[in-house]
mmCIF file of C-alpha atoms in Angstrom:
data_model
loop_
_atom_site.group_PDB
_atom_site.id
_atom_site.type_symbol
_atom_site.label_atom_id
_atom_site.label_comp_id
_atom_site.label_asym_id
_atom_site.label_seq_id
_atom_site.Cartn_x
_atom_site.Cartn_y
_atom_site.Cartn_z
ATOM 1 C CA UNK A 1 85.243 43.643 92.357
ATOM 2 C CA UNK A 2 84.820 44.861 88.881
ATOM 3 C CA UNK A 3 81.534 46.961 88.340
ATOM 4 C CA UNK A 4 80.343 48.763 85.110
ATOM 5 C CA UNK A 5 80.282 52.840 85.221
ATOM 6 C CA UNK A 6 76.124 52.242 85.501
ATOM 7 C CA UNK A 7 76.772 49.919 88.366
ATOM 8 C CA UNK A 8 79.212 51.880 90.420
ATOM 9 C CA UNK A 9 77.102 54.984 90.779
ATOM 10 C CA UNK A 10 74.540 52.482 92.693
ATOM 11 C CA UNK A 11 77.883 50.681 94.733
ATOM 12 C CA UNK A 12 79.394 53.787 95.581
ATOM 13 C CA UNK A 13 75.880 55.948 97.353
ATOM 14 C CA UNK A 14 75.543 55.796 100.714
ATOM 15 C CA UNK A 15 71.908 55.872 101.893
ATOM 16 C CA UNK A 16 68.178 54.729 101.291
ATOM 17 C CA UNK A 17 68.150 53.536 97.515
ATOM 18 C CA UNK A 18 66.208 51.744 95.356
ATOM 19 C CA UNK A 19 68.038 49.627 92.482
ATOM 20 C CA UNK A 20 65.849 49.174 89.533
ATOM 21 C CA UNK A 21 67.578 46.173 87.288
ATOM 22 C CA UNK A 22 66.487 44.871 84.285
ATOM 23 C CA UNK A 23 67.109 40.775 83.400
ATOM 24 C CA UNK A 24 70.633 40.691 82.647
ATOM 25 C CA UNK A 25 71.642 43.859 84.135
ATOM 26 C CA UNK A 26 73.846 42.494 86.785
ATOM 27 C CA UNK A 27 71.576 42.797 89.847
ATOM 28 C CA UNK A 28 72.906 40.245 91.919
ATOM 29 C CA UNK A 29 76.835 41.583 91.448
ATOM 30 C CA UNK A 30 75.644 44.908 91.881
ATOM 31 C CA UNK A 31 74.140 44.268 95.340
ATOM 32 C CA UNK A 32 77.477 42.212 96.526
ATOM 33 C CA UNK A 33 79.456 44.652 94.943
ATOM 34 C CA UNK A 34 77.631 46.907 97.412
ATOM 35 C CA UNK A 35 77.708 45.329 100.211
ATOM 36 C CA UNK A 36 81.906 44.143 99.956
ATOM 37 C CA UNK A 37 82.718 48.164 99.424
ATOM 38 C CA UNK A 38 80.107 48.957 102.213
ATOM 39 C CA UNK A 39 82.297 46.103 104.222
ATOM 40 C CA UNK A 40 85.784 47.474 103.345
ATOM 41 C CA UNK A 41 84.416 51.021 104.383
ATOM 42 C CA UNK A 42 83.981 50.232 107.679
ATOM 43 C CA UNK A 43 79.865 49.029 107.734
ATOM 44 C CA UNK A 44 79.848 46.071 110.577
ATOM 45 C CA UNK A 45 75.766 45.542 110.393
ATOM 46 C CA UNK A 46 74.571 44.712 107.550
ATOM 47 C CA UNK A 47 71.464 42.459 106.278
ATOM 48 C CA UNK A 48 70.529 40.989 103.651
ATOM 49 C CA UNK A 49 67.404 39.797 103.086
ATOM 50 C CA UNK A 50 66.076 37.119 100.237
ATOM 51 C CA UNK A 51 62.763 35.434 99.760
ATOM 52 C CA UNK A 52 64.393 31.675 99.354
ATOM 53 C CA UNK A 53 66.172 29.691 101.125
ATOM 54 C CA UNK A 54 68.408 28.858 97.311
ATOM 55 C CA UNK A 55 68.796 32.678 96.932
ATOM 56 C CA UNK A 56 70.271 32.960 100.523
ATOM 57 C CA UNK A 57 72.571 30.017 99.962
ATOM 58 C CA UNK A 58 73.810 32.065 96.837
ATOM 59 C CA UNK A 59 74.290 35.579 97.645
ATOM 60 C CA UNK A 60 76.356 34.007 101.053
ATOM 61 C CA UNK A 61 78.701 32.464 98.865
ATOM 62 C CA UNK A 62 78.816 34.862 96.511
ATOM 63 C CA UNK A 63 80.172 37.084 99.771
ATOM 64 C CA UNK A 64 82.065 34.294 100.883
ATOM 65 C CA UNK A 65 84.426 34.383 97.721
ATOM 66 C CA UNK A 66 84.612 38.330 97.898
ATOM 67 C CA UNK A 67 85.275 38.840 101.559
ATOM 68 C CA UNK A 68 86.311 35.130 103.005
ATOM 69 C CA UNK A 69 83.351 33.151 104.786
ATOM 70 C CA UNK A 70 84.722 34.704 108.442
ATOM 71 C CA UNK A 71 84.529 38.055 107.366
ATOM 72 C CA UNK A 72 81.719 38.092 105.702
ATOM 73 C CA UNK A 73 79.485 36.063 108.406
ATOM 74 C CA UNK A 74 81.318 38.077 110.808
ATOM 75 C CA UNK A 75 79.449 41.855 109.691
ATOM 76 C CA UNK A 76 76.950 40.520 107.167
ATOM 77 C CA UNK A 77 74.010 38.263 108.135
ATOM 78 C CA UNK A 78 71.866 36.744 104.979
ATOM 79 C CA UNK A 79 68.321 35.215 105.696
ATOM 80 C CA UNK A 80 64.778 35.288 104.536
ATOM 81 C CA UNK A 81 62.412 37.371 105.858
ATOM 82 C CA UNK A 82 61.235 34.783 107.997
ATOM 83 C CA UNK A 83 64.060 33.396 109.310
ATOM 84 C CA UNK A 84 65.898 36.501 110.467
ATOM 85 C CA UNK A 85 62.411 37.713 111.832
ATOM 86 C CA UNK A 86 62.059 34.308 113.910
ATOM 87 C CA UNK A 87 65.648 34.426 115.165
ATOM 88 C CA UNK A 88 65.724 37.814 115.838
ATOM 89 C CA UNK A 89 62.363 36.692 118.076
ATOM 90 C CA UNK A 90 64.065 33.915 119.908
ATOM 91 C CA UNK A 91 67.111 35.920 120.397
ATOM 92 C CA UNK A 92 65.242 38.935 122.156
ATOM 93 C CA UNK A 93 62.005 36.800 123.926
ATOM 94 C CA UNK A 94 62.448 33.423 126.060
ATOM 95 C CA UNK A 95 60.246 30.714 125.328
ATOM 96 C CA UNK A 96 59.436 31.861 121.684
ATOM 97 C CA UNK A 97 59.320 29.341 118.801
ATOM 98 C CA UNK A 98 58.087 28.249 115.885
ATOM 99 C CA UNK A 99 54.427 26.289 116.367
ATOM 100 C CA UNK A 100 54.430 23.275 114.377
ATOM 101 C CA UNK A 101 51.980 22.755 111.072
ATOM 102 C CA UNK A 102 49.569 20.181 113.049
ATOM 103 C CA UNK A 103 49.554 22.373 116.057
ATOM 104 C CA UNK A 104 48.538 25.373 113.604
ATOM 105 C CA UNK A 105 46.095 23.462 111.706
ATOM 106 C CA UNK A 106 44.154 22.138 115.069
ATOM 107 C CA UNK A 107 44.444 25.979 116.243
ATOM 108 C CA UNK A 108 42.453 26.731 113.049
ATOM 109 C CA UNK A 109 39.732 24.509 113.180
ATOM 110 C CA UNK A 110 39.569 25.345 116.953
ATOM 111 C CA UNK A 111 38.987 29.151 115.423
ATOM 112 C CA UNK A 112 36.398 27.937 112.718
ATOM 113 C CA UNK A 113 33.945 25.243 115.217
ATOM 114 C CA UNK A 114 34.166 28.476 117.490
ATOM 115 C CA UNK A 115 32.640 30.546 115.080
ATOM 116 C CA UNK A 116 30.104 28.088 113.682
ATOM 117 C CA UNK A 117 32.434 27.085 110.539
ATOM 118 C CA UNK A 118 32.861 23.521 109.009
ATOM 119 C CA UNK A 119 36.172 22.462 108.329
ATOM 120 C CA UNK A 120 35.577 22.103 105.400
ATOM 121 C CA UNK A 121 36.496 25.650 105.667
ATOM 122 C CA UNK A 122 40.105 25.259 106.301
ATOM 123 C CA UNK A 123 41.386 25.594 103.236
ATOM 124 C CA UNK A 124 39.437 29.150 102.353
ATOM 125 C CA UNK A 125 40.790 30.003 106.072
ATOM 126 C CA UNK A 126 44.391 29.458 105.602
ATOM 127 C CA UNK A 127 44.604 31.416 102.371
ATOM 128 C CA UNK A 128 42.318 34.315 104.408
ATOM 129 C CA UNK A 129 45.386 34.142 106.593
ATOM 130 C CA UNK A 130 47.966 34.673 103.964
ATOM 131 C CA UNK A 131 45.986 37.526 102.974
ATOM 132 C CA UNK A 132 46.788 41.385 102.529
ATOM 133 C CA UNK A 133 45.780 43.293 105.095
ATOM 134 C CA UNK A 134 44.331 45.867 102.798
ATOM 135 C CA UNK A 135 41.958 42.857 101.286
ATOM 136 C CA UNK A 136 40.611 41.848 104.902
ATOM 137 C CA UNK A 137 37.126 43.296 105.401
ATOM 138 C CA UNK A 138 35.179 43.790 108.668
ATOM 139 C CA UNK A 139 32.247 42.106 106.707
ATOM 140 C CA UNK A 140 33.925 39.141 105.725
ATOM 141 C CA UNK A 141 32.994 36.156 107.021
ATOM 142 C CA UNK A 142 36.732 35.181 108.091
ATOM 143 C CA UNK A 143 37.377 38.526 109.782
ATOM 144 C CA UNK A 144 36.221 37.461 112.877
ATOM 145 C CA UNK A 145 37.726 34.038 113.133
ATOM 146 C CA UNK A 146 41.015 35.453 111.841
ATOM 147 C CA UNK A 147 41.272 38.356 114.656
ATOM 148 C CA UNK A 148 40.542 35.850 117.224
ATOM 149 C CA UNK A 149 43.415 33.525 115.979
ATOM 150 C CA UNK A 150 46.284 35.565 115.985
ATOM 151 C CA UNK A 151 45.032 37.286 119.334
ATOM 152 C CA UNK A 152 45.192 33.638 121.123
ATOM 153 C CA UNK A 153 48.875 33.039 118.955
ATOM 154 C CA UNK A 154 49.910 36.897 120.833
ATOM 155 C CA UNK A 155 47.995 35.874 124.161
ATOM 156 C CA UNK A 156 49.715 32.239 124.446
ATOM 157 C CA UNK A 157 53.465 33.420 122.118
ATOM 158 C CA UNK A 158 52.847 31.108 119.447
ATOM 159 C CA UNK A 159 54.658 31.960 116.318
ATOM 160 C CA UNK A 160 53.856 30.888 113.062
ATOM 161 C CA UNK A 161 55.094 31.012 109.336
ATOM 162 C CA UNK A 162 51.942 32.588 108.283
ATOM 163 C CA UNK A 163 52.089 35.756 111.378
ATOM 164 C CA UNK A 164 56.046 35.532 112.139
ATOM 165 C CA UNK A 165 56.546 39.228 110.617
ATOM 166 C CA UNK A 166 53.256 41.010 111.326
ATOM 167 C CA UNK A 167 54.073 39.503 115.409
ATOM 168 C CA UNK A 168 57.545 41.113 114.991
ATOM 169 C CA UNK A 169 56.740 44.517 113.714
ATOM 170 C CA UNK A 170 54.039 44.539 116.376
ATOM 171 C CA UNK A 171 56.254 44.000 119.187
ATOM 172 C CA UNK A 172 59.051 46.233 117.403
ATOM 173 C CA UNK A 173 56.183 49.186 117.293
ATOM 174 C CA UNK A 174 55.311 48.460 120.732
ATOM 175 C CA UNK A 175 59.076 48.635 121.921
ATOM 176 C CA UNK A 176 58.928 44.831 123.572
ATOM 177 C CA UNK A 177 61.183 43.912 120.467
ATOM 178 C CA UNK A 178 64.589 46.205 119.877
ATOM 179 C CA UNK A 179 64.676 46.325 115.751
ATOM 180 C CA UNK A 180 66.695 44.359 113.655
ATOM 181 C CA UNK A 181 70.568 44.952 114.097
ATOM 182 C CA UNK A 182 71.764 46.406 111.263
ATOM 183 C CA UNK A 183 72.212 50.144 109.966
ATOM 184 C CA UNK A 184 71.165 48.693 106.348
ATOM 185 C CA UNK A 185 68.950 46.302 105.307
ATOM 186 C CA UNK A 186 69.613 44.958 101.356
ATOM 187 C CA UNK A 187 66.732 43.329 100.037
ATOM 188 C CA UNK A 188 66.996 41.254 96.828
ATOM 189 C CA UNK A 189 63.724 40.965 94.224
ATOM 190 C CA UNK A 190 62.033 43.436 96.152
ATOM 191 C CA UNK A 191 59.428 43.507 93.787
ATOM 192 C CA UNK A 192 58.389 40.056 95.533
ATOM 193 C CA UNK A 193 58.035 41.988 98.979
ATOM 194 C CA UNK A 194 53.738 41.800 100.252
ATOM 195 C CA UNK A 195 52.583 44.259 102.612
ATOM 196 C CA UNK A 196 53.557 43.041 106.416
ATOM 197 C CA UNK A 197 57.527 42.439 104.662
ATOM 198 C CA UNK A 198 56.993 46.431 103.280
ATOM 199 C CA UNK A 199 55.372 47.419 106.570
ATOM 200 C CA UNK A 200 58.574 46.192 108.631
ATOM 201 C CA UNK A 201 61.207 47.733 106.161
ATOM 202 C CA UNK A 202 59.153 51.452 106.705
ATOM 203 C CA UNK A 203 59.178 51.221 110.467
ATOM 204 C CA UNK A 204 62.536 50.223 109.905
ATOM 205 C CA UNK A 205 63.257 53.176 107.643
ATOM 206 C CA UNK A 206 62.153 55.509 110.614
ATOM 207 C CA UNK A 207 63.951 54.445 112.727
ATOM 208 C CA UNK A 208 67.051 55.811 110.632
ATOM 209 C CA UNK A 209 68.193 52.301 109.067
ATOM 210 C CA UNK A 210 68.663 52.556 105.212
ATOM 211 C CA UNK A 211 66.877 50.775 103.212
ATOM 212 C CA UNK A 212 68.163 49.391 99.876
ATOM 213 C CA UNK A 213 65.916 47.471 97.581
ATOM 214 C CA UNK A 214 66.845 46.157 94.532
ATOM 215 C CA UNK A 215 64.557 44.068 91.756
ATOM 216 C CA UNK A 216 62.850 44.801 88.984
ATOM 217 C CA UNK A 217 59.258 45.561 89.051
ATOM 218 C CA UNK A 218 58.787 43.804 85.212
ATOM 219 C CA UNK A 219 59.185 40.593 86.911
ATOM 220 C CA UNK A 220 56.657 40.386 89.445
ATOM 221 C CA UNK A 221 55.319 36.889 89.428
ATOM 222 C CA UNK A 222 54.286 36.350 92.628
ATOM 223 C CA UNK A 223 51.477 38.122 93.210
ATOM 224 C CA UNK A 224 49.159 35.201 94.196
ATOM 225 C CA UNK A 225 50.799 35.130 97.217
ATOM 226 C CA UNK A 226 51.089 38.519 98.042
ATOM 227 C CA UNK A 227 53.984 39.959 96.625
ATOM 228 C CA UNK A 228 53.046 43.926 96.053
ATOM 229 C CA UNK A 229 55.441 44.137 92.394
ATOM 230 C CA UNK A 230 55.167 47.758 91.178
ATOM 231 C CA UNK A 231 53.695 49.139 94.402
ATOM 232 C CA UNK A 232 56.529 48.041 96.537
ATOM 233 C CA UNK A 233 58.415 50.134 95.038
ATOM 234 C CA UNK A 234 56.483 53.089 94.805
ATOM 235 C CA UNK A 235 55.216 52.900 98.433
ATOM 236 C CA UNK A 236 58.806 52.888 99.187
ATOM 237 C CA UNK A 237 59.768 55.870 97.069
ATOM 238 C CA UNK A 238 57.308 57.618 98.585
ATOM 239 C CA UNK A 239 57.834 57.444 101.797
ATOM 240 C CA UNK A 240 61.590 57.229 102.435
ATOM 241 C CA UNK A 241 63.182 60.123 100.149
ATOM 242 C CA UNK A 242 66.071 57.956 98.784
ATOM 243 C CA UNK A 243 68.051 57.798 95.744
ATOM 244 C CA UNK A 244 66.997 55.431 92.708
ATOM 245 C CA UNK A 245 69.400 53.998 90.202
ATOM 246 C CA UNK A 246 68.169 52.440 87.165
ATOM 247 C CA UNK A 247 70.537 49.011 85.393
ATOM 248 C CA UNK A 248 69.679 49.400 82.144
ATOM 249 C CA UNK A 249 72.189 47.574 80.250
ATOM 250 C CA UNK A 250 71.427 44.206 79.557
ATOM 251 C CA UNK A 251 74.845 41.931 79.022
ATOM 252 C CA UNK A 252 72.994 38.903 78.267
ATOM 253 C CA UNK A 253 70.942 39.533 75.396
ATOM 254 C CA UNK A 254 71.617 40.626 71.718
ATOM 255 C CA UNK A 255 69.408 43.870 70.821
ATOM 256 C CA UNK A 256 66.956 42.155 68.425
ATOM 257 C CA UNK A 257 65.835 40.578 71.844
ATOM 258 C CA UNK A 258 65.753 43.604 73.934
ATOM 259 C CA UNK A 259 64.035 45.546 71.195
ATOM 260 C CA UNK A 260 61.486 43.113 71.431
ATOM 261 C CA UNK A 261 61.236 42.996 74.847
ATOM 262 C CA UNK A 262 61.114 46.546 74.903
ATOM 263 C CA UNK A 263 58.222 46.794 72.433
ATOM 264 C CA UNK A 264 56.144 44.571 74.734
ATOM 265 C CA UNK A 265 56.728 45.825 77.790
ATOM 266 C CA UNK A 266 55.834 49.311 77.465
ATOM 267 C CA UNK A 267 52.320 48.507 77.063
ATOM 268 C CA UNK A 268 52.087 47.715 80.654
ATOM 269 C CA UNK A 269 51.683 51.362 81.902
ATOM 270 C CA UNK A 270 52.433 50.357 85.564
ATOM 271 C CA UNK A 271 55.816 49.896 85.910
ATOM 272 C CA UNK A 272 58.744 52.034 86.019
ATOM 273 C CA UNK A 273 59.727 53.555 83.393
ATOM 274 C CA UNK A 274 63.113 52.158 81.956
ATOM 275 C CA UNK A 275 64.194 50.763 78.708
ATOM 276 C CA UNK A 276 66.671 48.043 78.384
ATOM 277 C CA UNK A 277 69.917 48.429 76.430
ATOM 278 C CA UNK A 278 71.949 45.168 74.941
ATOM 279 C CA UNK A 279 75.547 45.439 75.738
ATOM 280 C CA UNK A 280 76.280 42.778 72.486
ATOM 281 C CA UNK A 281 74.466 44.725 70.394
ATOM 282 C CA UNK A 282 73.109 43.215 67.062
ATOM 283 C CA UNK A 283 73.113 39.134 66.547
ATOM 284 C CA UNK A 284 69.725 37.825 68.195
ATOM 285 C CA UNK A 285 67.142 36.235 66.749
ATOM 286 C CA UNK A 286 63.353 36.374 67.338
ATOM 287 C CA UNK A 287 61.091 34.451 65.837
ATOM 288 C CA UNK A 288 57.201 33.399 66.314
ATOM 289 C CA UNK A 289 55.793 30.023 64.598
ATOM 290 C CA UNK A 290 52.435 28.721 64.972
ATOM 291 C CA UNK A 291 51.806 25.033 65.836
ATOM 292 C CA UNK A 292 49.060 22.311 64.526
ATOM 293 C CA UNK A 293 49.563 20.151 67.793
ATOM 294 C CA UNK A 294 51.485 20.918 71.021
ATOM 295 C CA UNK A 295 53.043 17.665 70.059
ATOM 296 C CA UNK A 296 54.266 19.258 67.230
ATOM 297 C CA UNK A 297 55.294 22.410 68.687
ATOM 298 C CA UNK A 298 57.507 19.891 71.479
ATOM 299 C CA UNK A 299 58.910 18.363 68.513
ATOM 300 C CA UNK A 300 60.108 21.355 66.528
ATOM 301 C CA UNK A 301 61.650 22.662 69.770
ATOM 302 C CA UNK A 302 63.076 20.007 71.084
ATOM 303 C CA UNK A 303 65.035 19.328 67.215
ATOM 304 C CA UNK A 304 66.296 22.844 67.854
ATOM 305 C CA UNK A 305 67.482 22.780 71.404
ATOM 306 C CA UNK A 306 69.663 20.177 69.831
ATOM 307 C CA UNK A 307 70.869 21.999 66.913
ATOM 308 C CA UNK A 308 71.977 24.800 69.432
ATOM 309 C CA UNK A 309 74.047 22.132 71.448
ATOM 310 C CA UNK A 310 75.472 20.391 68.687
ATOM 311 C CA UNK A 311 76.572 23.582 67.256
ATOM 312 C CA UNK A 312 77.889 25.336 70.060
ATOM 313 C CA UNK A 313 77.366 26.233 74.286
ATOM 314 C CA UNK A 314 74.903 27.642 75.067
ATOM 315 C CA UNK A 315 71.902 28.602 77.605
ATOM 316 C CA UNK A 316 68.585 28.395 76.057
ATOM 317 C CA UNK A 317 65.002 29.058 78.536
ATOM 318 C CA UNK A 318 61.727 27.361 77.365
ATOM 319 C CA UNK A 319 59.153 29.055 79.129
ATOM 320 C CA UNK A 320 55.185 28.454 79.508
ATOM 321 C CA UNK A 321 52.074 29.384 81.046
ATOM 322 C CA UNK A 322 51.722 25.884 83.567
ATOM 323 C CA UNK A 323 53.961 23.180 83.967
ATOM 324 C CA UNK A 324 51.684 20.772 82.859
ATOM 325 C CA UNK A 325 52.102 22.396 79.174
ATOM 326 C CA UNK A 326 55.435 21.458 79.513
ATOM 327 C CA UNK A 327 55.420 17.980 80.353
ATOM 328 C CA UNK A 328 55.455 16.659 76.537
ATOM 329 C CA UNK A 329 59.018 17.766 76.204
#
């Protein structure tokens, strides 16, 4: 598999590492590209983990093509943090499963009447759940209810989608749970990681399994539901003393794109430090035009998405702030 001189210094390390990529760097190929020569070398436990189900699908047959879909299923396992967690579970602990939503949401208003809370209440309670643990106060007026629900999920072995990896790290910590097979763990947009997923890949870490995460900290967008951006990968860097590799080229974009990119960017001072490079070069276009009406605005894009087509192939990304501001086009 062909790799770029920038992307075989990441393929070819052995060890913890942290792959910094910026948008068009070849992230994805990297981390195959990785994981085939790991493969070929002799590696027989490896996992990958992704955040979607999609992404899974993907980077399997993305394997599949490189290695053959028996080889590659046979020494490489791809999942999402949840569903290699809850297998691992079942595979280790009799009786285990996954609790259905209407069983969890009678649980939780169980919790709240216990405690005195409407349920009216249920809404604030599940998003208390989903939590960081770092934002969960003693004082707070879920704290209570909350520690009492996932003691009666660990009392009874109730698993759910919302304490599947905080119940497995306990019971790896604990030693009732052997840790995940593999001697290296991949994980893809590890900027999307929140703090039970980081928690797991540290004890993890210490137990002498690498730990190889690769994203790009610039596109953190998921921090509503936890996902640590940024800090993710600094936690990591700080406490497992692995290598970091930095894909700075950028083969999608000409450079009056990624010098604009660029410009913007570096006034976000938390991030890591890293500037893209275009591999095309000069040929881009940027431009910024103010609208009367958003009707107008969908009109004046719209005539030029079809200029683009009638003129030539070509990808072209409208982007926006909600969906609903899209729905004129």
């Amino acid at each position: 598999m062909l790799v770029s001189v920038e992307q075989s210094r990441a393929v070819s390390y052995i060890g913890h590492a942290t792959i910094v990529a910026v948008p068009g760097s070849g992230k994805t190929r990297t981390l195959i590209a990785k994981a085939v020569a790991m493969v070929k070398a002799g590696y027989t436990q490896i996992g990958i983990v992704s955040f979607t189900n999609a992404s899974a699908k993907e980077l399997r047959q993305r394997l599949h093509a490189e290695l053959t879909e028996t080889v590659a299923d046979r020494v490489v396992t791809v999942a999402t943090f949840h569903s290699m967690m809850l297998n691992h579970i079942r595979g280790h602990v009799s009786g285990m499963g996954l609790v259905s939503p209407q069983f969890e949401t009678t649980h939780m208003l169980s919790v709240l009447k216990k405690h005195g809370l409407k349920s009216a209440d249920l809404d604030d309670f599940s998003q208390y759940l989903n939590a960081e643990s770092s934002e969960r106060l003693e004082t707070d007026r879920f704290f209570e209810p909350w520690s009492d629900y996932l003691n009666e999920l660990l009392q009874n072995q109730q698993i759910t989608l919302s304490n599947v990896i905080e119940f497995g790290l306990q019971m790896i910590v604990a030693g009732k749970l052997p840790p995940l097979p593999f001697t290296d763990i991949f994980v893809d947009e590890f900027q999307d990681t929140d703090e039970p997923q980081l928690k797991l890949l540290l004890a993890h870490a210490m137990m002498n399994i690498n730990i190889i995460a690769v994203g790009d900290d610039d596109q953190a967008i998921y921090k509503f539901r936890g996902g640590l951006g940024v800090r993710a990968f600094w936690t990591l860097m700080d406490n497992v003393k692995g290598q970091e590799f930095v894909l700075s080229t950028n083969y999608r974009s000409h450079s009056e794109i990624t010098d604009f990119a660029n410009a913007i960017i570096q006034s976000n001072k938390q991030r890591i430090a890293k500037t893209l490079h275009s591999a095309k070069g000069p040929g881009g276009v940027v431009s910024l035009t103010r609208y009367a009406t958003p009707y107008d605005e969908a009109e004046s894009v719209c005539a030029s998405v079809k200029r683009v087509f009638d003129d030539e192939d070509g990808d072209i990304f409208i982007i926006a702030r909600s969906n609903a501001a899209l729905d004129i086009y």
